[in-house]
Amino acid sequence: IGEGAPAEPERIERLWWRGMTVEQAESFEGLDAEATERRVAQLLALREDPRSDLHASILVDLFFHTVWFAKTSLQPAPNAKQLSGLWALQQLLMDNVSVRGMSLEQNVAFFRRTLAVYGSEKGPSWEEAGEGNGAAAAAAAPAPDVEESEELAACNSFAPEQAVAIASFFGSTFFQHYRLHTALLVPGLIERPECSSAVEVALQLPPAEFPAMRHFQTLESWEAAEAEAREARERAEREERERLAAEAAVRQAEEDAREKLTAERVQEITSRTIQQFLGQLEHDIRAKAGSQTSQLTARLEKLEKLAGVVD
């Protein structure tokens, strides 16, 4: 990409407080992912609404993941000054594509050079980090328009561990999708005949964990996710329909049972109950009558015996 672009002179760009003030950097503290994304959109001040414009949405997503990486994965945790540097680095890499027409190799070289300077023990001095190349450009660089605390002023570089993680993050996000970013930032360039296929970026640094980029997914993965979500919705709807049908069947069975209890059925049950009661009553009467008959017979026998004695 951009094979015909002129060779870029080596230069050191200013990162600290470039496009972000102290207050803006500190405003990200304590925000969750959703609030962080809204804050990023506010700072970018895009003319298009990210909720409806794909171009604006991807830009917000790029800067959001840079900030979210700094908040959740970068160790030691960056201060406000270092966060502003990451924001500026993301913007510079994009400007190298859209303004300077840098190829992938040129932009990687710029990134390595910048990170090597800001990842050193002391970092660049303000005069060294000028806008351009040479002493004149460095002398003409504007002074910082922010008031730094002593702690922030003393910090003029990234820690070695931070530099490694930053290199891995940008290598796996921005540089990994370089042709996609070129198509986004320079519309029409990706179709030019001189465009070459994307080359692999080998930064030779260990990987670092960072949030997955939500908008950069293949059509196949999006369709698979949509199919899975649709299947889950259909399964939930089917289970709900089955539950409602089961409840309706129970109610219908209860109603059918009540309807089958007709007047004839009630009379039959009543007659059977009465017959059972009368049968028991007859048995009791016969048993009692039999007992009384036995007693009367015994008395008669005694009287007969007495009459015989008298005779």
GROMACS .gro file of C-alpha atoms in nm, residues 104-246:
model
  143
  104LEU     CA    1   0.265  -0.052   0.613
  105GLU     CA    2   0.645  -0.085   0.630
  106GLN     CA    3   0.694   0.291   0.669
  107ASN     CA    4   0.432   0.320   0.942
  108VAL     CA    5   0.577   0.025   1.131
  109ALA     CA    6   0.921   0.187   1.113
  110PHE     CA    7   0.774   0.513   1.245
  111PHE     CA    8   0.600   0.324   1.526
  112ARG     CA    9   0.917   0.138   1.626
  113ARG     CA   10   1.120   0.459   1.623
  114THR     CA   11   0.867   0.649   1.831
  115LEU     CA   12   0.819   0.369   2.082
  116ALA     CA   13   1.195   0.320   2.113
  117VAL     CA   14   1.235   0.687   2.214
  118TYR     CA   15   0.935   0.704   2.448
  119GLY     CA   16   1.014   0.359   2.591
  120SER     CA   17   1.364   0.463   2.693
  121GLU     CA   18   1.451   0.534   3.053
  122LYS     CA   19   1.424   0.914   3.029
  123GLY     CA   20   1.218   0.961   2.716
  124PRO     CA   21   1.260   1.259   2.481
  125SER     CA   22   1.307   1.611   2.601
  126TRP     CA   23   1.050   1.867   2.493
  127GLU     CA   24   1.294   2.023   2.245
  128GLU     CA   25   1.363   1.681   2.091
  129ALA     CA   26   0.993   1.600   2.046
  130GLY     CA   27   0.924   1.871   1.792
  131GLU     CA   28   0.682   1.871   1.502
  132GLY     CA   29   0.915   1.761   1.223
  133ASN     CA   30   1.285   1.705   1.177
  134GLY     CA   31   1.583   1.923   1.264
  135ALA     CA   32   1.672   2.181   1.525
  136ALA     CA   33   1.465   2.459   1.367
  137ALA     CA   34   1.149   2.254   1.376
  138ALA     CA   35   1.221   2.147   1.732
  139ALA     CA   36   1.278   2.507   1.840
  140ALA     CA   37   0.953   2.609   1.674
  141ALA     CA   38   0.753   2.342   1.854
  142PRO     CA   39   0.492   2.501   2.080
  143ALA     CA   40   0.527   2.467   2.452
  144PRO     CA   41   0.274   2.249   2.634
  145ASP     CA   42  -0.055   2.428   2.693
  146VAL     CA   43  -0.128   2.230   3.008
  147GLU     CA   44  -0.017   2.262   3.367
  148GLU     CA   45   0.148   1.941   3.482
  149SER     CA   46   0.187   1.831   3.839
  150GLU     CA   47   0.538   1.748   3.959
  151GLU     CA   48   0.457   1.376   3.935
  152LEU     CA   49   0.342   1.404   3.571
  153ALA     CA   50   0.630   1.633   3.476
  154ALA     CA   51   0.879   1.381   3.611
  155CYS     CA   52   0.726   1.105   3.397
  156ASN     CA   53   0.855   1.144   3.041
  157SER     CA   54   0.848   0.786   2.912
  158PHE     CA   55   0.671   0.452   2.919
  159ALA     CA   56   0.804   0.175   3.142
  160PRO     CA   57   0.974  -0.112   2.954
  161GLU     CA   58   0.687  -0.347   3.035
  162GLN     CA   59   0.441  -0.088   2.907
  163ALA     CA   60   0.636  -0.045   2.582
  164VAL     CA   61   0.627  -0.420   2.519
  165ALA     CA   62   0.251  -0.437   2.582
  166ILE     CA   63   0.187  -0.130   2.365
  167ALA     CA   64   0.385  -0.279   2.075
  168SER     CA   65   0.190  -0.604   2.101
  169PHE     CA   66  -0.143  -0.423   2.119
  170PHE     CA   67  -0.091  -0.205   1.811
  171GLY     CA   68   0.070  -0.493   1.623
  172SER     CA   69  -0.236  -0.710   1.681
  173THR     CA   70  -0.497  -0.442   1.611
  174PHE     CA   71  -0.404  -0.144   1.395
  175PHE     CA   72  -0.122  -0.306   1.196
  176GLN     CA   73  -0.297  -0.642   1.173
  177HIS     CA   74  -0.586  -0.472   0.989
  178TYR     CA   75  -0.376  -0.216   0.800
  179ARG     CA   76  -0.547  -0.260   0.462
  180LEU     CA   77  -0.885  -0.223   0.629
  181HIS     CA   78  -0.777   0.099   0.798
  182THR     CA   79  -0.637   0.227   0.470
  183ALA     CA   80  -0.971   0.165   0.300
  184LEU     CA   81  -1.143   0.342   0.588
  185LEU     CA   82  -0.914   0.645   0.606
  186VAL     CA   83  -0.837   0.686   0.234
  187PRO     CA   84  -1.151   0.586   0.039
  188GLY     CA   85  -1.072   0.453  -0.309
  189LEU     CA   86  -0.704   0.378  -0.241
  190ILE     CA   87  -0.759   0.011  -0.175
  191GLU     CA   88  -0.878  -0.046  -0.536
  192ARG     CA   89  -0.569   0.106  -0.703
  193PRO     CA   90  -0.368  -0.140  -0.921
  194GLU     CA   91  -0.039  -0.068  -0.743
  195CYS     CA   92  -0.176  -0.186  -0.411
  196SER     CA   93  -0.001  -0.494  -0.284
  197SER     CA   94  -0.140  -0.752  -0.047
  198ALA     CA   95  -0.100  -0.697   0.324
  199VAL     CA   96   0.230  -0.818   0.467
  200GLU     CA   97   0.274  -0.971   0.808
  201VAL     CA   98   0.395  -0.736   1.078
  202ALA     CA   99   0.663  -0.902   1.288
  203LEU     CA  100   0.743  -0.682   1.586
  204GLN     CA  101   0.923  -0.970   1.759
  205LEU     CA  102   0.767  -0.887   2.092
  206PRO     CA  103   0.563  -1.107   2.328
  207PRO     CA  104   0.184  -1.075   2.296
  208ALA     CA  105  -0.028  -0.882   2.544
  209GLU     CA  106  -0.393  -0.931   2.625
  210PHE     CA  107  -0.638  -0.668   2.504
  211PRO     CA  108  -1.016  -0.650   2.447
  212ALA     CA  109  -1.142  -0.803   2.124
  213MET     CA  110  -1.234  -0.544   1.861
  214ARG     CA  111  -1.610  -0.567   1.817
  215HIS     CA  112  -1.653  -0.408   1.475
  216PHE     CA  113  -1.365  -0.590   1.307
  217GLN     CA  114  -1.513  -0.935   1.252
  218THR     CA  115  -1.553  -1.145   0.943
  219LEU     CA  116  -1.883  -1.193   0.768
  220GLU     CA  117  -1.875  -1.562   0.859
  221SER     CA  118  -1.829  -1.494   1.230
  222TRP     CA  119  -2.107  -1.233   1.224
  223GLU     CA  120  -2.344  -1.471   1.047
  224ALA     CA  121  -2.256  -1.750   1.291
  225ALA     CA  122  -2.323  -1.521   1.588
  226GLU     CA  123  -2.653  -1.407   1.435
  227ALA     CA  124  -2.758  -1.768   1.368
  228GLU     CA  125  -2.675  -1.866   1.726
  229ALA     CA  126  -2.871  -1.571   1.866
  230ARG     CA  127  -3.165  -1.649   1.638
  231GLU     CA  128  -3.163  -2.015   1.743
  232ALA     CA  129  -3.157  -1.911   2.110
  233ARG     CA  130  -3.457  -1.681   2.056
  234GLU     CA  131  -3.650  -1.951   1.871
  235ARG     CA  132  -3.571  -2.206   2.143
  236ALA     CA  133  -3.692  -1.967   2.414
  237GLU     CA  134  -4.012  -1.894   2.218
  238ARG     CA  135  -4.072  -2.266   2.162
  239GLU     CA  136  -4.026  -2.343   2.532
  240GLU     CA  137  -4.266  -2.063   2.623
  241ARG     CA  138  -4.528  -2.195   2.380
  242GLU     CA  139  -4.491  -2.547   2.524
  243ARG     CA  140  -4.530  -2.415   2.878
  244LEU     CA  141  -4.846  -2.222   2.789
  245ALA     CA  142  -4.986  -2.526   2.604
  246ALA     CA  143  -4.925  -2.750   2.908
   0.00000   0.00000   0.00000
